[in-house]
């Protein structure tokens, strides 16, 4: 939403909530936006900050900043009770989920989440956790089938990996790279139409 | 009974009519007028019977206000707008904030037609934000959450968001119609946003959805689950689609569900084989209201945020307009 925002003022303080400029224009057609009346001020929306693991974000309240009114958020640390409630909720949910998958993961208080008992190697390769042996197993690159059937029912070689968008060429029976841009919606399943 | 001739009332106040129920009617010839308490309306005698007198609002041209950034707003009814039609989509639930976990659930979409408003009066509009790090999405509404609302999508840790017409953790809705968000199950891909006449896709549901499609599951904990598709705010259109991948069941990220009614798709899940692709920091749910994707294990455990909510207010009597699909675009 890129529209400018405005807010009503009463006795020098903001009242109600911000209005879209288009709404101000239609509801108050005589407003001169270059010379705002005393009961109207520009407003700036401030995105809610992301809370830390044990933080709570309160607000917003509207504060005056010169001729501008803007959101102000307050970040505070959780109380001990709030920390306990959050940790218990994570523990209970994780216990339910892990019943079907892994049981060895341990609760990490710093991140309030469950992590593997052994850190994943940081050599840049992807690994999968192997619960029976309690180890990380390096994942080989996927071995793709030679021919797959797309959603359209046509059998082709698998859609190429490694980025870009590709077009299926019936003449050469190969994928042809169209662009280096990231794959678009459905390109894994629905190939691009033939080139004109 | 007093008889007055050519009377002028010098007051800015009122002239109160005689009041009574239908059984108390009396008249003194054509032109008699009274307030009927049974009907809650004035009536006039035409010489042979009583006719109800209704006030007909003046016609007004189409207009609209569209809110797509989370926060609280005031919408002021322009003169002479006396009735509006509103659709509200909640914020999607956030993906779980621990390794190899599930995505968030989709939000609900509610719409309501013929909401009476007073020209010049202000009405509260709330746009719910997408949940982050395992948190629920916010609820979007007009006037109040019981008037018309799309409830936020739930999350692994936040649970259900409440509200009527829910779909487990998928957000519910209030109004004349709408759809619940898709439910995200344990270890699964995110749910899609609710649609105008049906729910969003549930986890790994490779089927057309009333709203946004679901995100795909993954085989390996290393790969993240996909974000749910969002639903557009311009009225009912083509359905969303749960993601399909030929590699389903092998090592691959979950795909993002395709959006419904012009909504955007959810992001692909975290893919350790694509260093430049989407990772756990941007596995967003689609706009509006798609659930965020869940993380794999290759990046720090930060899940995708749910897609933001949206509210759209439309009006106009010179052109017939109503949700879910009658002239709901910009006019």
mmCIF file with all atom_site columns, N, CA and C in Angstrom, chain A residues 1, chain B residues 65-71 73 86-92 107-110 125-130 138-142 148-151 193 196 231-234 286-290 307-313 323:
data_model
loop_
_atom_site.group_PDB
_atom_site.id
_atom_site.type_symbol
_atom_site.label_atom_id
_atom_site.label_alt_id
_atom_site.label_comp_id
_atom_site.label_asym_id
_atom_site.label_entity_id
_atom_site.label_seq_id
_atom_site.pdbx_PDB_ins_code
_atom_site.Cartn_x
_atom_site.Cartn_y
_atom_site.Cartn_z
_atom_site.occupancy
_atom_site.B_iso_or_equiv
_atom_site.pdbx_formal_charge
_atom_site.auth_seq_id
_atom_site.auth_comp_id
_atom_site.auth_asym_id
_atom_site.auth_atom_id
_atom_site.pdbx_PDB_model_num
ATOM 1   N N  . UNK A 1 1   ? 0.859   -1.183  0.000  1.00 0.00 ? 1   UNK A N  1
ATOM 2   C CA . UNK A 1 1   ? 0.000   0.000   0.000  1.00 0.00 ? 1   UNK A CA 1
ATOM 3   C C  . UNK A 1 1   ? 0.893   1.229   0.000  1.00 0.00 ? 1   UNK A C  1
ATOM 4   N N  . UNK B 2 65  ? -11.898 1.482   -1.224 1.00 0.00 ? 65  UNK B N  1
ATOM 5   C CA . UNK B 2 65  ? -10.675 1.687   -0.440 1.00 0.00 ? 65  UNK B CA 1
ATOM 6   C C  . UNK B 2 65  ? -10.067 0.320   -0.191 1.00 0.00 ? 65  UNK B C  1
ATOM 7   N N  . UNK B 2 66  ? -8.765  0.205   -0.459 1.00 0.00 ? 66  UNK B N  1
ATOM 8   C CA . UNK B 2 66  ? -8.085  -1.076  -0.327 1.00 0.00 ? 66  UNK B CA 1
ATOM 9   C C  . UNK B 2 66  ? -6.923  -0.942  0.648  1.00 0.00 ? 66  UNK B C  1
ATOM 10  N N  . UNK B 2 67  ? -6.887  -1.793  1.655  1.00 0.00 ? 67  UNK B N  1
ATOM 11  C CA . UNK B 2 67  ? -5.874  -1.744  2.706  1.00 0.00 ? 67  UNK B CA 1
ATOM 12  C C  . UNK B 2 67  ? -5.060  -3.033  2.653  1.00 0.00 ? 67  UNK B C  1
ATOM 13  N N  . UNK B 2 68  ? -3.760  -2.895  2.424  1.00 0.00 ? 68  UNK B N  1
ATOM 14  C CA . UNK B 2 68  ? -2.916  -4.085  2.286  1.00 0.00 ? 68  UNK B CA 1
ATOM 15  C C  . UNK B 2 68  ? -1.694  -4.067  3.199  1.00 0.00 ? 68  UNK B C  1
ATOM 16  N N  . UNK B 2 69  ? -1.537  -3.051  4.012  1.00 0.00 ? 69  UNK B N  1
ATOM 17  C CA . UNK B 2 69  ? -0.429  -3.025  4.972  1.00 0.00 ? 69  UNK B CA 1
ATOM 18  C C  . UNK B 2 69  ? -0.988  -3.242  6.373  1.00 0.00 ? 69  UNK B C  1
ATOM 19  N N  . UNK B 2 70  ? -0.387  -4.144  7.145  1.00 0.00 ? 70  UNK B N  1
ATOM 20  C CA . UNK B 2 70  ? -0.901  -4.409  8.484  1.00 0.00 ? 70  UNK B CA 1
ATOM 21  C C  . UNK B 2 70  ? -0.974  -3.145  9.339  1.00 0.00 ? 70  UNK B C  1
ATOM 22  N N  . UNK B 2 71  ? -2.022  -3.056  10.124 1.00 0.00 ? 71  UNK B N  1
ATOM 23  C CA . UNK B 2 71  ? -2.193  -1.907  11.003 1.00 0.00 ? 71  UNK B CA 1
ATOM 24  C C  . UNK B 2 71  ? -3.670  -1.575  11.160 1.00 0.00 ? 71  UNK B C  1
ATOM 25  N N  . UNK B 2 73  ? -6.694  1.352   10.873 1.00 0.00 ? 73  UNK B N  1
ATOM 26  C CA . UNK B 2 73  ? -7.030  2.539   10.096 1.00 0.00 ? 73  UNK B CA 1
ATOM 27  C C  . UNK B 2 73  ? -8.442  3.008   10.452 1.00 0.00 ? 73  UNK B C  1
ATOM 28  N N  . UNK B 2 86  ? -17.799 -5.307  2.127  1.00 0.00 ? 86  UNK B N  1
ATOM 29  C CA . UNK B 2 86  ? -16.421 -5.438  2.617  1.00 0.00 ? 86  UNK B CA 1
ATOM 30  C C  . UNK B 2 86  ? -15.948 -6.888  2.537  1.00 0.00 ? 86  UNK B C  1
ATOM 31  N N  . UNK B 2 87  ? -14.688 -7.062  2.139  1.00 0.00 ? 87  UNK B N  1
ATOM 32  C CA . UNK B 2 87  ? -14.014 -8.364  2.232  1.00 0.00 ? 87  UNK B CA 1
ATOM 33  C C  . UNK B 2 87  ? -12.768 -8.196  3.082  1.00 0.00 ? 87  UNK B C  1
ATOM 34  N N  . UNK B 2 88  ? -12.495 -9.167  3.934  1.00 0.00 ? 88  UNK B N  1
ATOM 35  C CA . UNK B 2 88  ? -11.334 -9.098  4.831  1.00 0.00 ? 88  UNK B CA 1
ATOM 36  C C  . UNK B 2 88  ? -10.598 -10.432 4.823  1.00 0.00 ? 88  UNK B C  1
ATOM 37  N N  . UNK B 2 89  ? -9.286  -10.373 4.667  1.00 0.00 ? 89  UNK B N  1
ATOM 38  C CA . UNK B 2 89  ? -8.427  -11.563 4.694  1.00 0.00 ? 89  UNK B CA 1
ATOM 39  C C  . UNK B 2 89  ? -7.438  -11.398 5.845  1.00 0.00 ? 89  UNK B C  1
ATOM 40  N N  . UNK B 2 90  ? -7.350  -12.379 6.714  1.00 0.00 ? 90  UNK B N  1
ATOM 41  C CA . UNK B 2 90  ? -6.425  -12.301 7.837  1.00 0.00 ? 90  UNK B CA 1
ATOM 42  C C  . UNK B 2 90  ? -4.988  -12.538 7.403  1.00 0.00 ? 90  UNK B C  1
ATOM 43  N N  . UNK B 2 91  ? -4.073  -12.367 8.336  1.00 0.00 ? 91  UNK B N  1
ATOM 44  C CA . UNK B 2 91  ? -2.670  -12.661 8.066  1.00 0.00 ? 91  UNK B CA 1
ATOM 45  C C  . UNK B 2 91  ? -2.403  -14.151 8.210  1.00 0.00 ? 91  UNK B C  1
ATOM 46  N N  . UNK B 2 92  ? -1.523  -14.694 7.386  1.00 0.00 ? 92  UNK B N  1
ATOM 47  C CA . UNK B 2 92  ? -1.197  -16.116 7.454  1.00 0.00 ? 92  UNK B CA 1
ATOM 48  C C  . UNK B 2 92  ? -0.365  -16.440 8.681  1.00 0.00 ? 92  UNK B C  1
ATOM 49  N N  . UNK B 2 107 ? -4.986  -18.094 6.448  1.00 0.00 ? 107 UNK B N  1
ATOM 50  C CA . UNK B 2 107 ? -5.974  -17.273 7.146  1.00 0.00 ? 107 UNK B CA 1
ATOM 51  C C  . UNK B 2 107 ? -7.359  -17.454 6.526  1.00 0.00 ? 107 UNK B C  1
ATOM 52  N N  . UNK B 2 108 ? -8.362  -17.003 7.252  1.00 0.00 ? 108 UNK B N  1
ATOM 53  C CA . UNK B 2 108 ? -9.714  -17.019 6.723  1.00 0.00 ? 108 UNK B CA 1
ATOM 54  C C  . UNK B 2 108 ? -10.007 -15.777 5.900  1.00 0.00 ? 108 UNK B C  1
ATOM 55  N N  . UNK B 2 109 ? -10.997 -15.883 5.030  1.00 0.00 ? 109 UNK B N  1
ATOM 56  C CA . UNK B 2 109 ? -11.486 -14.745 4.252  1.00 0.00 ? 109 UNK B CA 1
ATOM 57  C C  . UNK B 2 109 ? -12.985 -14.611 4.512  1.00 0.00 ? 109 UNK B C  1
ATOM 58  N N  . UNK B 2 110 ? -13.404 -13.455 4.983  1.00 0.00 ? 110 UNK B N  1
ATOM 59  C CA . UNK B 2 110 ? -14.830 -13.206 5.197  1.00 0.00 ? 110 UNK B CA 1
ATOM 60  C C  . UNK B 2 110 ? -15.296 -12.009 4.377  1.00 0.00 ? 110 UNK B C  1
ATOM 61  N N  . UNK B 2 125 ? -10.847 -0.031  10.591 1.00 0.00 ? 125 UNK B N  1
ATOM 62  C CA . UNK B 2 125 ? -10.382 -1.080  9.677  1.00 0.00 ? 125 UNK B CA 1
ATOM 63  C C  . UNK B 2 125 ? -9.086  -1.637  10.260 1.00 0.00 ? 125 UNK B C  1
ATOM 64  N N  . UNK B 2 126 ? -9.013  -2.931  10.453 1.00 0.00 ? 126 UNK B N  1
ATOM 65  C CA . UNK B 2 126 ? -7.794  -3.558  10.955 1.00 0.00 ? 126 UNK B CA 1
ATOM 66  C C  . UNK B 2 126 ? -7.289  -4.562  9.927  1.00 0.00 ? 126 UNK B C  1
ATOM 67  N N  . UNK B 2 127 ? -6.025  -4.449  9.576  1.00 0.00 ? 127 UNK B N  1
ATOM 68  C CA . UNK B 2 127 ? -5.378  -5.398  8.664  1.00 0.00 ? 127 UNK B CA 1
ATOM 69  C C  . UNK B 2 127 ? -4.396  -6.229  9.479  1.00 0.00 ? 127 UNK B C  1
ATOM 70  N N  . UNK B 2 128 ? -4.624  -7.528  9.550  1.00 0.00 ? 128 UNK B N  1
ATOM 71  C CA . UNK B 2 128 ? -3.753  -8.401  10.328 1.00 0.00 ? 128 UNK B CA 1
ATOM 72  C C  . UNK B 2 128 ? -2.433  -8.654  9.627  1.00 0.00 ? 128 UNK B C  1
ATOM 73  N N  . UNK B 2 129 ? -1.375  -8.714  10.411 1.00 0.00 ? 129 UNK B N  1
ATOM 74  C CA . UNK B 2 129 ? -0.067  -9.014  9.853  1.00 0.00 ? 129 UNK B CA 1
ATOM 75  C C  . UNK B 2 129 ? 0.160   -10.514 9.772  1.00 0.00 ? 129 UNK B C  1
ATOM 76  N N  . UNK B 2 130 ? 1.090   -10.915 8.921  1.00 0.00 ? 130 UNK B N  1
ATOM 77  C CA . UNK B 2 130 ? 1.473   -12.319 8.866  1.00 0.00 ? 130 UNK B CA 1
ATOM 78  C C  . UNK B 2 130 ? 2.258   -12.687 10.108 1.00 0.00 ? 130 UNK B C  1
ATOM 79  N N  . UNK B 2 138 ? -2.488  -12.192 12.253 1.00 0.00 ? 138 UNK B N  1
ATOM 80  C CA . UNK B 2 138 ? -3.464  -11.296 12.862 1.00 0.00 ? 138 UNK B CA 1
ATOM 81  C C  . UNK B 2 138 ? -4.799  -11.340 12.132 1.00 0.00 ? 138 UNK B C  1
ATOM 82  N N  . UNK B 2 139 ? -5.838  -10.981 12.836 1.00 0.00 ? 139 UNK B N  1
ATOM 83  C CA . UNK B 2 139 ? -7.180  -10.967 12.264 1.00 0.00 ? 139 UNK B CA 1
ATOM 84  C C  . UNK B 2 139 ? -7.449  -9.615  11.595 1.00 0.00 ? 139 UNK B C  1
ATOM 85  N N  . UNK B 2 140 ? -8.077  -9.673  10.437 1.00 0.00 ? 140 UNK B N  1
ATOM 86  C CA . UNK B 2 140 ? -8.461  -8.457  9.711  1.00 0.00 ? 140 UNK B CA 1
ATOM 87  C C  . UNK B 2 140 ? -9.971  -8.281  9.814  1.00 0.00 ? 140 UNK B C  1
ATOM 88  N N  . UNK B 2 141 ? -10.412 -7.031  9.981  1.00 0.00 ? 141 UNK B N  1
ATOM 89  C CA . UNK B 2 141 ? -11.860 -6.823  10.042 1.00 0.00 ? 141 UNK B CA 1
ATOM 90  C C  . UNK B 2 141 ? -12.235 -5.385  9.714  1.00 0.00 ? 141 UNK B C  1
ATOM 91  N N  . UNK B 2 142 ? -13.535 -5.180  9.513  1.00 0.00 ? 142 UNK B N  1
ATOM 92  C CA . UNK B 2 142 ? -14.117 -3.857  9.323  1.00 0.00 ? 142 UNK B CA 1
ATOM 93  C C  . UNK B 2 142 ? -15.147 -3.647  10.411 1.00 0.00 ? 142 UNK B C  1
ATOM 94  N N  . UNK B 2 148 ? -17.557 -8.285  9.985  1.00 0.00 ? 148 UNK B N  1
ATOM 95  C CA . UNK B 2 148 ? -16.969 -9.017  8.857  1.00 0.00 ? 148 UNK B CA 1
ATOM 96  C C  . UNK B 2 148 ? -15.485 -9.147  9.142  1.00 0.00 ? 148 UNK B C  1
ATOM 97  N N  . UNK B 2 149 ? -14.984 -10.359 9.068  1.00 0.00 ? 149 UNK B N  1
ATOM 98  C CA . UNK B 2 149 ? -13.587 -10.594 9.453  1.00 0.00 ? 149 UNK B CA 1
ATOM 99  C C  . UNK B 2 149 ? -13.020 -11.820 8.771  1.00 0.00 ? 149 UNK B C  1
ATOM 100 N N  . UNK B 2 150 ? -11.710 -11.772 8.554  1.00 0.00 ? 150 UNK B N  1
ATOM 101 C CA . UNK B 2 150 ? -10.939 -12.949 8.199  1.00 0.00 ? 150 UNK B CA 1
ATOM 102 C C  . UNK B 2 150 ? -9.963  -13.184 9.345  1.00 0.00 ? 150 UNK B C  1
ATOM 103 N N  . UNK B 2 151 ? -10.078 -14.309 10.013 1.00 0.00 ? 151 UNK B N  1
ATOM 104 C CA . UNK B 2 151 ? -9.217  -14.572 11.164 1.00 0.00 ? 151 UNK B CA 1
ATOM 105 C C  . UNK B 2 151 ? -7.846  -15.044 10.698 1.00 0.00 ? 151 UNK B C  1
ATOM 106 N N  . UNK B 2 193 ? -4.527  -19.598 1.881  1.00 0.00 ? 193 UNK B N  1
ATOM 107 C CA . UNK B 2 193 ? -5.539  -18.680 2.414  1.00 0.00 ? 193 UNK B CA 1
ATOM 108 C C  . UNK B 2 193 ? -6.933  -19.123 2.000  1.00 0.00 ? 193 UNK B C  1
ATOM 109 N N  . UNK B 2 196 ? -13.221 -17.128 -1.481 1.00 0.00 ? 196 UNK B N  1
ATOM 110 C CA . UNK B 2 196 ? -14.498 -16.422 -1.376 1.00 0.00 ? 196 UNK B CA 1
ATOM 111 C C  . UNK B 2 196 ? -15.661 -17.386 -1.180 1.00 0.00 ? 196 UNK B C  1
ATOM 112 N N  . UNK B 2 231 ? -4.711  -15.356 -1.384 1.00 0.00 ? 231 UNK B N  1
ATOM 113 C CA . UNK B 2 231 ? -5.933  -15.089 -2.132 1.00 0.00 ? 231 UNK B CA 1
ATOM 114 C C  . UNK B 2 231 ? -5.988  -13.600 -2.449 1.00 0.00 ? 231 UNK B C  1
ATOM 115 N N  . UNK B 2 232 ? -6.373  -13.285 -3.669 1.00 0.00 ? 232 UNK B N  1
ATOM 116 C CA . UNK B 2 232 ? -6.461  -11.887 -4.075 1.00 0.00 ? 232 UNK B CA 1
ATOM 117 C C  . UNK B 2 232 ? -7.626  -11.182 -3.395 1.00 0.00 ? 232 UNK B C  1
ATOM 118 N N  . UNK B 2 233 ? -7.579  -9.836  -3.398 1.00 0.00 ? 233 UNK B N  1
ATOM 119 C CA . UNK B 2 233 ? -8.576  -9.044  -2.673 1.00 0.00 ? 233 UNK B CA 1
ATOM 120 C C  . UNK B 2 233 ? -9.557  -8.357  -3.628 1.00 0.00 ? 233 UNK B C  1
ATOM 121 N N  . UNK B 2 234 ? -9.516  -8.742  -4.909 1.00 0.00 ? 234 UNK B N  1
ATOM 122 C CA . UNK B 2 234 ? -10.375 -8.078  -5.889 1.00 0.00 ? 234 UNK B CA 1
ATOM 123 C C  . UNK B 2 234 ? -11.566 -8.937  -6.301 1.00 0.00 ? 234 UNK B C  1
ATOM 124 N N  . UNK B 2 286 ? 1.950   -16.638 0.552  1.00 0.00 ? 286 UNK B N  1
ATOM 125 C CA . UNK B 2 286 ? 1.496   -15.769 -0.524 1.00 0.00 ? 286 UNK B CA 1
ATOM 126 C C  . UNK B 2 286 ? 0.597   -14.648 -0.025 1.00 0.00 ? 286 UNK B C  1
ATOM 127 N N  . UNK B 2 287 ? 0.467   -13.633 -0.860 1.00 0.00 ? 287 UNK B N  1
ATOM 128 C CA . UNK B 2 287 ? -0.435  -12.519 -0.539 1.00 0.00 ? 287 UNK B CA 1
ATOM 129 C C  . UNK B 2 287 ? -1.787  -12.776 -1.190 1.00 0.00 ? 287 UNK B C  1
ATOM 130 N N  . UNK B 2 288 ? -2.861  -12.742 -0.383 1.00 0.00 ? 288 UNK B N  1
ATOM 131 C CA . UNK B 2 288 ? -2.836  -12.340 1.016  1.00 0.00 ? 288 UNK B CA 1
ATOM 132 C C  . UNK B 2 288 ? -3.247  -13.525 1.866  1.00 0.00 ? 288 UNK B C  1
ATOM 133 N N  . UNK B 2 289 ? -2.605  -13.693 3.009  1.00 0.00 ? 289 UNK B N  1
ATOM 134 C CA . UNK B 2 289 ? -3.047  -14.650 3.988  1.00 0.00 ? 289 UNK B CA 1
ATOM 135 C C  . UNK B 2 289 ? -2.513  -16.055 3.893  1.00 0.00 ? 289 UNK B C  1
ATOM 136 N N  . UNK B 2 290 ? -1.555  -16.320 3.004  1.00 0.00 ? 290 UNK B N  1
ATOM 137 C CA . UNK B 2 290 ? -0.992  -17.665 2.927  1.00 0.00 ? 290 UNK B CA 1
ATOM 138 C C  . UNK B 2 290 ? -0.093  -17.952 4.122  1.00 0.00 ? 290 UNK B C  1
ATOM 139 N N  . UNK B 2 307 ? 1.772   -14.671 4.950  1.00 0.00 ? 307 UNK B N  1
ATOM 140 C CA . UNK B 2 307 ? 1.456   -13.532 4.099  1.00 0.00 ? 307 UNK B CA 1
ATOM 141 C C  . UNK B 2 307 ? 0.587   -12.529 4.853  1.00 0.00 ? 307 UNK B C  1
ATOM 142 N N  . UNK B 2 308 ? 0.724   -11.235 4.557  1.00 0.00 ? 308 UNK B N  1
ATOM 143 C CA . UNK B 2 308 ? -0.079  -10.236 5.261  1.00 0.00 ? 308 UNK B CA 1
ATOM 144 C C  . UNK B 2 308 ? -1.547  -10.334 4.884  1.00 0.00 ? 308 UNK B C  1
ATOM 145 N N  . UNK B 2 309 ? -2.377  -9.741  5.707  1.00 0.00 ? 309 UNK B N  1
ATOM 146 C CA . UNK B 2 309 ? -3.809  -9.692  5.426  1.00 0.00 ? 309 UNK B CA 1
ATOM 147 C C  . UNK B 2 309 ? -4.169  -8.503  4.558  1.00 0.00 ? 309 UNK B C  1
ATOM 148 N N  . UNK B 2 310 ? -5.449  -8.322  4.324  1.00 0.00 ? 310 UNK B N  1
ATOM 149 C CA . UNK B 2 310 ? -5.933  -7.209  3.502  1.00 0.00 ? 310 UNK B CA 1
ATOM 150 C C  . UNK B 2 310 ? -7.418  -6.988  3.777  1.00 0.00 ? 310 UNK B C  1
ATOM 151 N N  . UNK B 2 311 ? -7.859  -5.762  3.552  1.00 0.00 ? 311 UNK B N  1
ATOM 152 C CA . UNK B 2 311 ? -9.282  -5.417  3.674  1.00 0.00 ? 311 UNK B CA 1
ATOM 153 C C  . UNK B 2 311 ? -9.648  -4.541  2.486  1.00 0.00 ? 311 UNK B C  1
ATOM 154 N N  . UNK B 2 312 ? -10.800 -4.815  1.911  1.00 0.00 ? 312 UNK B N  1
ATOM 155 C CA . UNK B 2 312 ? -11.263 -4.000  0.785  1.00 0.00 ? 312 UNK B CA 1
ATOM 156 C C  . UNK B 2 312 ? -12.708 -3.585  1.016  1.00 0.00 ? 312 UNK B C  1
ATOM 157 N N  . UNK B 2 313 ? -12.937 -2.268  0.903  1.00 0.00 ? 313 UNK B N  1
ATOM 158 C CA . UNK B 2 313 ? -14.264 -1.686  1.086  1.00 0.00 ? 313 UNK B CA 1
ATOM 159 C C  . UNK B 2 313 ? -14.727 -1.168  -0.273 1.00 0.00 ? 313 UNK B C  1
ATOM 160 N N  . UNK B 2 323 ? -19.945 -8.679  -3.083 1.00 0.00 ? 323 UNK B N  1
ATOM 161 C CA . UNK B 2 323 ? -19.073 -9.844  -2.984 1.00 0.00 ? 323 UNK B CA 1
ATOM 162 C C  . UNK B 2 323 ? -19.919 -11.102 -3.168 1.00 0.00 ? 323 UNK B C  1
#
